[in-house]
Coordinates of C-alpha atoms in Angstrom, one line a residue:
L1 CA 0.0 0.0 0.0
L2 CA 2.9 2.3 1.0
I3 CA 4.6 1.7 -2.5
A4 CA 1.4 2.0 -4.5
V5 CA 0.7 5.6 -2.7
T6 CA 4.3 6.7 -3.1
A7 CA 4.4 5.7 -7.0
A8 CA 1.0 7.2 -7.5
S9 CA 2.1 10.5 -6.0
L10 CA 5.2 10.7 -8.0
A11 CA 3.1 9.8 -11.1
L12 CA 0.8 12.8 -10.4
L13 CA 3.8 15.0 -10.9
Y14 CA 3.7 14.0 -14.7
V15 CA 0.2 13.1 -15.3
R16 CA -1.0 16.2 -14.0
R17 CA 0.7 18.0 -17.0
I18 CA -1.0 16.2 -19.7
P19 CA -3.0 19.1 -21.3
I20 CA -6.2 17.2 -21.7
E21 CA -9.2 18.3 -19.5
W22 CA -11.3 15.2 -19.7
L23 CA -8.3 13.0 -18.4
P24 CA -9.1 11.7 -15.0
T25 CA -5.4 12.2 -13.6
T26 CA -5.9 11.1 -10.2
A27 CA -7.3 7.6 -11.6
V28 CA -4.3 7.2 -14.0
A29 CA -2.0 8.0 -11.2
A30 CA -3.7 5.2 -9.1
V31 CA -3.5 2.8 -11.9
I32 CA 0.3 3.5 -12.0
G33 CA 0.8 3.2 -8.4
L34 CA -0.9 -0.2 -8.3
L35 CA 1.1 -1.3 -11.1
V36 CA 4.3 -0.5 -9.5
A37 CA 3.1 -2.3 -6.5
W38 CA 2.5 -5.2 -8.4
L39 CA 5.8 -5.2 -10.1
F40 CA 7.4 -5.0 -6.5
H41 CA 5.3 -7.8 -5.3
S42 CA 5.9 -10.0 -8.4
F43 CA 9.4 -9.7 -9.5
A44 CA 12.7 -10.1 -7.2
T45 CA 14.6 -7.7 -9.5
T46 CA 12.1 -4.7 -8.8
R47 CA 12.4 -5.5 -4.7
L48 CA 16.4 -5.4 -5.1
L49 CA 16.2 -2.1 -7.0
A50 CA 13.9 -0.5 -4.5
R51 CA 16.4 -1.8 -1.8
Y52 CA 19.2 0.0 -3.2
L53 CA 17.1 3.0 -3.6
A54 CA 16.0 3.2 -0.1
P55 CA 18.6 5.7 1.2
A56 CA 17.4 8.2 -1.4
P57 CA 14.8 9.9 0.8
V58 CA 17.4 10.6 3.5
V59 CA 19.8 11.8 0.9
L60 CA 17.4 14.1 -0.9
F61 CA 16.3 15.5 2.4
L62 CA 19.6 16.3 3.5
L63 CA 20.4 18.1 0.0
F64 CA 17.0 20.1 0.5
L65 CA 18.1 21.1 3.9
F66 CA 21.6 22.2 3.5
A67 CA 22.1 22.7 -0.4
T68 CA 19.1 25.0 -1.1
P69 CA 17.8 28.2 0.4
A70 CA 15.7 26.2 2.8
G71 CA 18.9 25.9 5.0
A72 CA 18.3 29.6 5.7
V73 CA 15.5 28.5 7.8
A74 CA 17.4 26.1 9.8
S75 CA 20.3 28.2 10.4
S76 CA 18.8 31.6 11.5
G77 CA 17.8 30.5 14.7
G78 CA 21.2 30.2 16.7
G79 CA 24.5 31.6 17.1
E80 CA 25.8 35.2 16.5
L81 CA 25.2 36.3 12.8
G82 CA 26.3 39.5 11.1
S83 CA 28.9 41.9 12.0
P84 CA 27.8 43.9 15.2
V85 CA 29.6 47.0 16.0
Q86 CA 29.5 49.7 18.6
P87 CA 28.2 53.1 17.0
A88 CA 30.4 56.1 17.4
Q89 CA 27.3 58.2 17.8
P90 CA 24.6 55.9 19.3
A91 CA 21.2 57.0 18.9
P92 CA 17.5 55.4 19.1
V93 CA 16.4 54.2 15.8
V94 CA 12.6 54.2 14.8
M95 CA 11.9 52.5 11.4
V96 CA 8.3 52.2 9.9
V97 CA 7.9 50.3 6.6
F98 CA 4.4 50.6 5.1
D99 CA 3.2 48.0 2.6
E100 CA 1.8 48.9 -0.9
L101 CA 2.0 52.6 -0.6
P102 CA 2.9 54.6 -3.5
V103 CA 4.1 58.3 -2.9
A104 CA 1.7 59.7 -5.3
S105 CA -0.9 58.7 -3.0
L106 CA 0.4 61.4 -0.5
M107 CA 0.8 64.3 -3.3
D108 CA -1.4 66.7 -5.1
A109 CA -0.9 67.2 -8.7
S110 CA 2.0 69.6 -8.1
G111 CA 4.0 67.1 -6.2
D112 CA 3.5 68.9 -2.7
L113 CA 2.4 66.8 0.1
K114 CA -1.1 66.8 1.1
T115 CA -0.5 68.3 4.7
D116 CA -4.3 68.5 5.5
R117 CA -5.0 64.9 4.5
Y118 CA -2.0 63.5 6.2
P119 CA -0.9 65.6 9.1
N120 CA 1.6 63.1 10.6
F121 CA 3.6 62.5 7.4
A122 CA 3.7 66.5 7.3
R123 CA 5.0 66.5 10.7
L124 CA 7.7 64.3 10.0
A125 CA 8.7 66.1 6.7
A126 CA 8.6 69.3 9.0
D127 CA 11.3 67.5 11.3
G128 CA 13.2 66.0 8.7
I129 CA 14.1 65.4 5.0
W130 CA 11.2 64.2 2.6
F131 CA 13.1 62.4 -0.3
R132 CA 10.3 63.0 -2.7
N133 CA 12.1 61.3 -5.7
A134 CA 12.7 57.8 -3.9
V135 CA 12.1 54.6 -5.5
T136 CA 12.3 50.9 -4.7
V137 CA 15.0 48.8 -6.2
E138 CA 12.8 45.7 -5.9
E139 CA 9.0 45.2 -6.6
S140 CA 8.1 42.7 -4.1
T141 CA 8.3 42.5 -0.3
E142 CA 10.5 39.5 0.1
H143 CA 13.3 41.3 -1.9
S144 CA 12.6 44.8 -1.1
V145 CA 12.7 44.6 2.5
P146 CA 16.2 42.7 2.5
A147 CA 17.3 45.6 0.2
I148 CA 16.2 48.2 2.8
L149 CA 17.7 46.2 5.7
T150 CA 21.1 45.4 4.2
G151 CA 21.6 48.3 1.6
A152 CA 22.4 45.6 -1.0
L153 CA 20.7 44.0 -3.8
A154 CA 20.1 40.2 -3.4
D155 CA 20.1 37.2 -5.3
H156 CA 16.5 36.6 -5.8
S157 CA 17.0 32.9 -5.0
L158 CA 17.6 33.6 -1.4
T159 CA 14.8 33.5 1.1
P160 CA 14.2 36.6 3.3
F161 CA 15.7 34.8 6.6
A162 CA 18.6 36.0 8.7
G163 CA 20.4 32.9 7.7
Q164 CA 20.5 34.3 4.1
F165 CA 21.1 37.9 5.0
P166 CA 23.3 37.8 8.1
D167 CA 24.7 41.3 7.7
N168 CA 21.6 43.5 8.2
L169 CA 20.3 46.4 10.5
F170 CA 19.5 44.1 13.2
T171 CA 22.5 42.2 13.5
L172 CA 24.6 45.2 13.0
L173 CA 22.9 46.7 16.2
Q174 CA 22.5 43.7 18.2
D175 CA 25.3 44.4 20.7
S176 CA 24.5 48.2 20.9
H177 CA 20.5 48.6 20.9
H178 CA 17.6 47.1 22.3
L179 CA 15.9 45.3 19.5
A180 CA 12.1 45.7 19.3
V181 CA 11.4 44.2 15.9
F182 CA 8.1 43.3 14.4
E183 CA 8.4 41.6 10.8
T184 CA 5.7 40.1 9.2
I185 CA 6.7 38.7 5.8
T186 CA 10.5 38.5 6.2
Q187 CA 12.5 37.3 9.1
L188 CA 16.0 38.9 8.9
C189 CA 16.1 39.5 12.5
P190 CA 17.3 36.1 14.0
P191 CA 15.1 34.7 16.4
A192 CA 17.6 34.3 19.2
L193 CA 17.6 38.2 19.0
C194 CA 13.8 38.9 18.3
A195 CA 12.3 35.8 20.0
G196 CA 8.3 36.1 20.1
L197 CA 8.1 38.6 17.4
G198 CA 7.3 38.6 13.8
I199 CA 6.4 35.3 11.8
S200 CA 4.8 32.8 13.8
Q201 CA 6.4 29.3 14.2
T202 CA 3.8 27.0 12.7
P203 CA 3.7 23.3 12.5
L204 CA 6.2 22.1 9.9
L205 CA 4.1 19.1 8.8
R206 CA 1.1 21.2 8.0
D207 CA 3.0 23.2 5.9
V208 CA 4.8 20.4 4.2
G209 CA 1.5 18.9 3.4
V210 CA 0.0 22.3 2.0
V211 CA 3.2 22.4 -0.3
A212 CA 3.0 18.7 -1.2
G213 CA -0.6 19.2 -2.3
H214 CA 0.2 22.1 -4.6
V215 CA 3.1 19.9 -6.1
L216 CA 1.3 16.7 -6.5
L217 CA -2.4 17.2 -7.0
P218 CA -3.9 18.2 -10.3
D219 CA -5.3 21.8 -10.6
H220 CA -8.9 21.1 -10.0
L221 CA -8.0 19.5 -6.7
S222 CA -5.3 22.0 -5.6
A223 CA -7.3 25.0 -6.5
G224 CA -8.9 24.9 -3.0
L225 CA -5.7 24.6 -1.2
P226 CA -4.2 27.6 0.7
Q227 CA -2.0 29.5 -1.4
I228 CA 1.9 29.3 -0.8
D229 CA 3.0 32.3 -2.7
A230 CA 2.1 35.1 -0.2
G231 CA 4.3 34.2 2.7
W232 CA 6.7 31.9 4.1
G233 CA 4.8 29.7 6.4
D234 CA 1.7 29.2 8.3
F235 CA -0.2 28.4 4.8
G236 CA -2.9 26.4 6.5
T237 CA -5.0 29.6 7.5
A238 CA -4.7 31.5 4.1
T239 CA -7.4 30.2 1.6
S240 CA -6.7 32.7 -1.5
E241 CA -4.3 35.2 -2.6
F242 CA -6.6 38.1 -1.5
D243 CA -6.5 36.2 2.0
L244 CA -2.6 37.0 2.1
I245 CA -3.8 38.7 5.3
S246 CA -6.2 36.2 6.5
E247 CA -3.6 34.2 8.6
F248 CA -3.3 37.4 10.8
R249 CA -6.9 36.7 12.3
E250 CA -4.9 34.1 14.4
N251 CA -1.7 36.1 14.6
F252 CA -1.1 39.6 13.5
E253 CA -2.0 39.7 10.0
A254 CA -5.9 39.4 9.4
D255 CA -6.3 42.9 11.4
P256 CA -3.6 45.2 9.9
R257 CA -3.7 47.4 13.0
L258 CA -2.4 44.8 15.2
P259 CA 1.2 45.1 14.3
I260 CA 1.1 48.8 14.9
R261 CA -0.4 48.3 18.2
A262 CA 2.3 45.7 18.9
I263 CA 5.2 48.2 18.2
I264 CA 3.3 50.9 20.3
D265 CA 3.2 48.6 23.2
D266 CA 6.9 47.8 22.8
I267 CA 7.9 51.5 22.7
R268 CA 6.0 52.2 25.8
A269 CA 7.8 49.2 27.7
P270 CA 10.9 50.1 29.7
V271 CA 14.1 49.1 28.1
G272 CA 16.5 49.7 30.8
G273 CA 19.7 51.5 29.8
Q274 CA 20.0 50.3 26.5
V275 CA 19.3 52.5 23.3
P276 CA 16.2 51.1 21.5
L277 CA 15.8 50.1 17.9
Y278 CA 12.1 49.9 16.9
Y279 CA 11.0 48.4 13.8
V280 CA 7.6 47.6 12.3
H281 CA 6.7 46.5 8.9
A282 CA 3.0 47.7 8.9
L283 CA 0.7 46.0 6.4
V284 CA -1.0 49.1 5.7
P285 CA -2.4 50.2 3.4
H286 CA -2.1 46.9 1.8
H287 CA -5.3 45.4 0.4
P288 CA -7.8 44.1 1.4
W289 CA -8.7 47.6 2.0
Q290 CA -11.2 47.9 5.1
V291 CA -9.7 50.3 7.8
L292 CA -11.1 53.7 8.1
A293 CA -9.0 56.9 8.8
D294 CA -9.8 56.7 12.6
G295 CA -8.7 52.8 12.8
R296 CA -12.3 51.4 12.6
R297 CA -13.0 48.8 10.2
Y298 CA -16.0 48.2 7.8
P299 CA -17.0 44.5 6.9
L300 CA -15.9 42.9 3.6
D301 CA -18.2 40.8 1.7
E302 CA -15.7 39.8 -1.1
E303 CA -12.8 37.8 -2.3
R304 CA -11.7 40.4 -4.5
A305 CA -12.3 44.0 -5.1
P306 CA -15.1 44.7 -8.0
G307 CA -13.2 45.4 -11.3
S308 CA -10.2 43.5 -10.5
A309 CA -9.2 40.8 -12.9
S310 CA -6.9 39.1 -10.2
P311 CA -4.2 39.9 -9.9
G312 CA -4.7 42.8 -12.2
W313 CA -7.5 45.2 -13.2
G314 CA -9.8 45.1 -15.9
P315 CA -11.1 47.8 -18.2
D316 CA -13.6 49.6 -16.0
E317 CA -12.0 52.9 -14.9
F318 CA -14.7 53.8 -12.4
L319 CA -14.5 50.4 -10.6
S320 CA -10.8 50.9 -10.4
Q321 CA -11.2 54.4 -8.9
Q322 CA -13.5 53.1 -6.4
A323 CA -10.7 50.6 -5.3
V324 CA -8.4 53.7 -5.3
Q325 CA -10.9 55.3 -3.2
R326 CA -10.7 52.5 -0.6
H327 CA -6.9 52.6 -1.0
L328 CA -6.6 56.2 -0.1
I329 CA -9.1 55.9 2.9
Q330 CA -6.7 53.3 4.3
V331 CA -3.7 55.7 3.6
E332 CA -5.3 58.1 5.9
Y333 CA -5.2 55.3 8.4
A334 CA -1.6 54.8 7.9
D335 CA -1.1 58.5 8.7
T336 CA -3.1 58.1 11.9
A337 CA -1.0 54.9 12.5
L338 CA 2.2 57.0 12.1
G339 CA 0.9 59.6 14.6
Q340 CA 0.3 57.1 17.2
I341 CA 3.8 55.7 16.7
F342 CA 5.1 59.2 17.0
D343 CA 3.1 59.9 20.2
A344 CA 4.5 56.8 21.8
V345 CA 8.1 57.7 21.0
R346 CA 7.6 61.3 22.2
E347 CA 6.1 59.7 25.4
A348 CA 9.1 57.5 25.9
G349 CA 11.5 60.8 25.7
I350 CA 13.5 59.7 22.5
Y351 CA 11.9 61.4 19.6
D352 CA 14.4 64.5 19.4
E353 CA 17.4 62.3 19.6
A354 CA 16.2 59.4 17.5
I355 CA 16.8 58.5 13.8
V356 CA 13.3 58.1 12.4
V357 CA 13.0 56.5 8.9
V358 CA 9.5 56.1 7.2
V359 CA 9.4 54.2 3.8
A360 CA 7.3 51.6 1.8
D361 CA 8.5 48.4 0.5
H362 CA 6.8 49.1 -2.9
G363 CA 3.5 50.6 -4.2
I364 CA 0.5 49.3 -6.0
A365 CA -1.0 50.0 -9.6
V366 CA -4.7 50.3 -9.6
K367 CA -5.9 51.5 -12.8
P368 CA -7.6 49.9 -15.9
D369 CA -6.0 47.2 -17.9
V370 CA -3.1 46.4 -15.8
E371 CA -2.0 42.8 -15.9
H372 CA -0.6 42.8 -12.3
Q373 CA -1.1 45.4 -9.7
R374 CA 2.1 44.6 -7.9
R375 CA 4.6 44.1 -11.1
I376 CA 6.9 46.8 -12.4
S377 CA 6.3 47.6 -16.1
E378 CA 6.9 50.7 -18.1
N379 CA 3.2 51.5 -17.4
T380 CA 3.4 51.1 -13.5
I381 CA 6.8 52.8 -12.7
G382 CA 5.0 55.7 -10.9
E383 CA 2.8 53.4 -8.8
V384 CA 5.0 50.6 -7.9
A385 CA 8.4 51.9 -7.9
A386 CA 8.0 55.6 -6.5
V387 CA 7.6 55.3 -2.7
P388 CA 7.7 57.5 0.2
L389 CA 10.9 58.0 2.1
F390 CA 11.2 60.3 5.1
L391 CA 14.3 60.7 7.5
K392 CA 14.7 62.6 10.6
A393 CA 17.8 62.4 12.4
P394 CA 19.8 64.4 15.2
G395 CA 21.6 67.3 13.7
V396 CA 20.0 67.0 10.4
A397 CA 17.9 70.1 9.4
G398 CA 14.2 69.6 9.0
G399 CA 11.5 71.0 6.6
V400 CA 13.6 69.7 3.6
V401 CA 12.3 68.5 0.4
D402 CA 15.2 66.6 -1.4
D403 CA 14.4 65.6 -5.0
R404 CA 17.6 63.8 -5.6
R405 CA 17.0 60.1 -6.8
A406 CA 17.1 58.2 -3.7
H407 CA 17.0 54.3 -3.7
T408 CA 15.6 52.2 -1.0
T409 CA 19.2 50.7 -0.7
D410 CA 20.5 54.0 0.6
I411 CA 18.7 53.6 3.8
L412 CA 21.0 51.5 5.7
P413 CA 24.2 53.4 4.6
T414 CA 22.4 56.7 5.7
I415 CA 21.6 55.2 9.2
A416 CA 25.0 54.0 9.5
D417 CA 26.4 57.2 8.5
V418 CA 24.4 59.1 11.4
L419 CA 25.4 56.4 13.9
G420 CA 29.1 56.8 12.8
I421 CA 29.5 53.2 11.7
E422 CA 31.5 51.9 8.8
L423 CA 29.9 49.0 7.4
A424 CA 31.7 45.8 7.0
W425 CA 30.0 44.7 3.8
R426 CA 29.6 46.0 0.4
T427 CA 26.3 47.9 -0.2
D428 CA 24.7 49.1 -3.4
G429 CA 23.4 52.3 -1.8
V430 CA 24.9 55.3 -0.6
S431 CA 24.5 57.6 2.4
L432 CA 21.8 60.2 1.6
L433 CA 23.7 62.7 3.8
G434 CA 26.5 62.5 1.6
P435 CA 27.3 63.9 -2.0
D436 CA 24.7 63.7 -4.6
P437 CA 25.3 60.3 -6.4
Q438 CA 24.0 62.0 -9.4
R439 CA 21.8 59.3 -10.6
T440 CA 20.4 59.7 -14.2
E441 CA 18.5 56.4 -14.2
S442 CA 17.1 53.8 -11.7
T443 CA 16.2 50.1 -12.3
T444 CA 13.5 48.4 -10.4
R445 CA 13.9 44.5 -10.6
G446 CA 10.7 42.3 -11.0
R447 CA 9.7 38.9 -11.8
N448 CA 8.7 39.9 -15.3
G449 CA 12.0 41.6 -15.9
D450 CA 13.8 44.7 -14.6
V451 CA 12.6 47.8 -15.7
T452 CA 15.1 51.0 -16.3
Y453 CA 13.8 54.4 -16.2
G454 CA 14.6 58.1 -15.9
A455 CA 15.3 60.0 -12.5
D456 CA 13.3 63.1 -13.2
G457 CA 10.0 61.5 -11.3
A458 CA 7.7 62.2 -14.3
E459 CA 5.8 58.9 -13.7
T460 CA 5.1 59.8 -10.2
L461 CA 3.5 63.3 -10.9
E462 CA 1.6 61.5 -13.7
V463 CA 0.1 59.3 -11.1
A464 CA -0.8 62.4 -8.8
R465 CA -2.4 64.1 -11.7
R466 CA -4.7 61.4 -12.5
L467 CA -5.6 61.2 -8.8
E468 CA -6.5 64.6 -8.5
H469 CA -8.8 64.4 -11.6
W470 CA -10.7 61.6 -9.9
F471 CA -10.5 63.3 -6.5
P472 CA -10.2 67.2 -7.1
S473 CA -10.7 68.2 -3.6
G474 CA -8.3 65.7 -2.4
D475 CA -10.9 64.0 -0.1
P476 CA -11.1 60.2 -1.0
W477 CA -14.8 60.1 -0.1
D478 CA -15.5 62.7 -2.9
L479 CA -15.5 60.3 -6.0
L480 CA -18.2 60.4 -8.6
P481 CA -18.8 58.6 -11.7
A482 CA -18.1 60.4 -14.9
G483 CA -20.8 63.1 -15.7
A484 CA -22.8 62.4 -12.3
P485 CA -24.0 65.5 -10.4
D486 CA -22.7 65.8 -6.8
L487 CA -25.9 65.1 -4.8
V488 CA -24.1 64.1 -1.6
G489 CA -25.7 65.8 1.4
E490 CA -28.9 66.4 -0.4
P491 CA -32.1 65.6 1.6
V492 CA -34.5 63.0 -0.1
D493 CA -38.1 62.3 0.9
V494 CA -37.9 58.5 0.2
A495 CA -41.8 58.2 0.9
E496 CA -42.4 60.4 -2.2
L497 CA -40.3 58.7 -4.7
A498 CA -41.7 57.0 -7.5
V499 CA -40.8 53.2 -7.5
A500 CA -38.7 51.8 -10.4
E501 CA -39.2 48.7 -12.3
G502 CA -36.0 46.9 -10.8
S503 CA -35.2 46.0 -7.4
V504 CA -32.0 45.9 -5.1
D505 CA -30.7 43.3 -2.6
I506 CA -28.4 45.2 -0.3
E507 CA -25.9 42.8 1.1
L508 CA -25.1 42.7 4.8
R509 CA -28.2 44.8 5.2
D510 CA -28.5 44.1 8.9
I511 CA -25.1 45.6 10.0
Y512 CA -26.6 49.1 9.1
T513 CA -29.4 48.4 11.8
A514 CA -27.1 47.7 14.5
V515 CA -24.3 50.4 14.3
L516 CA -22.5 51.4 17.5
R517 CA -21.0 54.9 17.1
D518 CA -18.3 53.9 19.6
G519 CA -17.6 50.3 18.2
D520 CA -14.8 49.0 16.4
V521 CA -16.8 48.5 13.2
M522 CA -18.5 51.1 10.9
P523 CA -20.3 49.9 7.8
A524 CA -19.1 52.5 5.7
R525 CA -19.2 50.3 2.5
V526 CA -22.6 49.6 1.0
T527 CA -23.0 47.0 -1.7
G528 CA -25.8 45.0 -3.5
L529 CA -27.2 43.0 -6.3
L530 CA -29.8 44.3 -8.7
Q531 CA -32.7 42.8 -10.5
G532 CA -34.0 44.2 -13.7
D533 CA -32.9 45.8 -16.9
F534 CA -29.5 47.1 -16.0
D535 CA -26.4 47.4 -18.3
G536 CA -23.9 48.8 -16.1
S537 CA -24.1 52.4 -17.0
E538 CA -27.0 53.5 -14.6
I539 CA -26.2 56.3 -12.0
L540 CA -27.4 55.2 -8.5
V541 CA -27.8 57.2 -5.2
V542 CA -27.3 55.6 -1.7
I543 CA -29.7 57.3 0.6
V544 CA -29.0 57.1 4.5
N545 CA -31.5 58.3 6.9
D546 CA -33.2 60.3 3.9
V547 CA -30.0 62.0 3.2
V548 CA -27.8 61.2 -0.1
G549 CA -24.5 59.5 1.2
A550 CA -23.1 58.6 -2.0
V551 CA -23.5 58.5 -5.8
T552 CA -22.2 55.6 -7.7
R553 CA -22.7 53.4 -10.9
T554 CA -24.0 50.0 -11.7
F555 CA -21.5 47.5 -13.2
I556 CA -21.9 44.0 -14.4
E557 CA -19.7 41.0 -13.0
Q558 CA -20.3 37.4 -13.7
E559 CA -23.4 38.5 -15.6
R560 CA -24.9 40.1 -12.5
P561 CA -25.9 43.9 -12.3
Q562 CA -24.6 45.1 -8.9
F563 CA -23.3 48.1 -7.2
Q564 CA -20.9 49.3 -4.6
A565 CA -20.3 52.8 -2.8
M566 CA -18.4 54.2 0.2
V567 CA -20.5 56.2 2.5
P568 CA -18.8 58.5 5.1
P569 CA -19.3 57.6 8.7
P570 CA -21.0 60.7 9.8
F571 CA -24.1 59.8 7.7
F572 CA -24.6 56.9 10.2
T573 CA -26.2 59.2 12.7
R574 CA -28.2 56.5 14.7
Q575 CA -27.8 52.8 15.6
D576 CA -30.8 51.7 13.4
N577 CA -30.1 53.4 9.9
S578 CA -32.3 53.2 7.0
I579 CA -30.6 52.5 3.6
D580 CA -32.4 53.1 0.3
I581 CA -31.2 52.9 -3.2
A582 CA -32.5 55.1 -5.8
Q583 CA -31.8 55.5 -9.5
L584 CA -31.0 58.9 -11.2
L585 CA -33.0 59.2 -14.4
P586 CA -31.5 61.3 -17.2
D587 CA -34.1 64.0 -16.5
G588 CA -32.6 64.3 -13.0
S589 CA -35.4 62.6 -11.2
L590 CA -35.0 59.7 -8.7
V591 CA -36.9 56.5 -8.7
L592 CA -36.9 54.1 -5.8
L593 CA -35.3 50.6 -6.1
E594 CA -37.5 48.4 -3.8
P595 CA -35.9 45.9 -1.7
R596 CA -35.7 42.5 -3.2
R597 CA -38.0 40.0 -1.3

C-alpha cells in the first residue's frame, strides 16, 4: 500500500501536466501506483532495485536542507550572525515600513505633500527630510525589505531569513541596541535576538502537506488549497491570494492594525539603559482595504475588489477608481498609525534624539488594464516603484524636500552614517547625507523582468495628476462617476419617490441597523445586487436616513448587475439606520429601487 501510494504521488507530478481536460489524472496515477506495487510484489529484481534506492529519501532530505535556500530557515535561529559594531554616535532608531504605498497617494498634482489629509507625514517632513524622488529597487516584499535592511541587492533565489542575509540592520546593532522588531513577511532578525516577534513558528508537517498538495495534485484538486506564494509559512490559514492577510486573524496579519499596536506597546515598555531600535513592517495600506482613517473597520463581503481581474485590473476605470478610493482611505489610516507611533516615541522621551525612517517596500498599481497590480512595468513605474521616504535624524535640518533620486538601498548606509558606523559589507546604496550620487536612471527588479527608467520622477507626477482628476478636493470620499452630479448631502423624501421597475438586494443589510458609534466596526461600504434591466451604466444614489450619502454607478460582473459605494461614517447618525437605493434618471429625477424579497 505504501509503495502504491508513493508511486501514485510521483506519477501525479507528470500526469497532471498532460493538457487534456477530460483526463482523470488521479485515476491514471492510481493505476500507475497499483502497477508499480504489483511489479514490486511479483519480481525480485524490482524489490532489489527498491532496496538500493531506500537511502534516497534521506539523501534528498539532507540536500534539500543544506544545499538549497531552505537551509536559511534552519540556520537563522542560533549563534551570532552578522557584523555587530558599537556606534560612534549611538542614537535610538525608529523605522516604519509601510506596504503597498505609492508616494503619489500622498501628493497633490504639483507634487506637494497633502498636509491637510496627512498631518503626521507632514509633521515628519517638517522635522526631517522628505526624499520626494525615492524609488524601490525591488517590486516585491521578500526582496525589497532585505534591500532596505541590508543596503544591497540580493540574489532572488535567497529567502528573506537571517541565515541568508546575516549582515543587516538588526545584526549590525545587536550589541548596542535593545531590539524591538516586528517583521511580518520577512525574518531578517534572528529568532535568538527577536524571539516572540514577527512570523509565527507554525507546525512544519502542516506546511509541508500544503506544499505537497500544490506540487502533486492536479489543478482542479489543488485549487482549493491555501496559497503558498504569499508568505513563508503558516499556509494552513490562508485560503486565497486575497486572503494573504487572513492568517493574521489568528496571529497579527488579518487585522492590519495589530502590528502597529504591538510596536507601540514595545515602545511604551521600559528597556533599561540600552538604546532602543524599534522596527515595524506595517501591513497598511495593503489590500484588502477595510480600515477607516480613525482605525475602525468596515465589513468585507468579497474575495476580491470589483473590477479586479486578479491579480490585475479590468477595463472599467470607475471600478478601479473605487478601489483607489478605498486605498486612499486606508492611507489616511497609515497617517493615523504614524501619529500614534510618534506619540509613543515622544512619550518615551526619545523623539528628538532618534533616527526616524519611514518608507514603503513598494507601491501598487490600481488602474484599468493592468496585468498585475504589484508588477513593475513601463506602465506602472509611478505606482509600483515610486515610494515615500522620510528621514529625521539628530543634527539634520528639518523641513527639507530633497529631489535627488534616492534608492531604498540608501537607507541602511544613511543610518550607518548618522550612527558613525563603517559597514563591513558591500552595499549598493550610499548615504543620502553625503554627496549627490548624480543618478540619471534607476532600475527596479521584478519577476517579469527589470525596468530601467529616468530619474526625473515624471511617472510619479502623472499618477498624482490622475488622482487629482478623480478626487479634485483631495478627499477620498469625494468620488463621482463620470458626468454624475454631486448630490451627496442632499435631503431626499424617500416616501415621495416613484418606484422603479427594478429591485435591489443590499448585502449585509443587517449591519446598518446595529451601528455602534463608538464600536470597532463602521459599515461605511454599501454593496448590493440588482434585479432588472441594468446594463452597467446607470447612476445610483445611496440614501442613508433620507440623505444622499454617495453617488455611484452600476456594473456587471459574472453576468449580474450590482453596485458598490463608500458612505462617510457621519451619515450613520443612529444605531438603526435606513438604507435606500434610488436610480438617477436622465431628467434628474430619482426612482426608488424596492428591496428584493
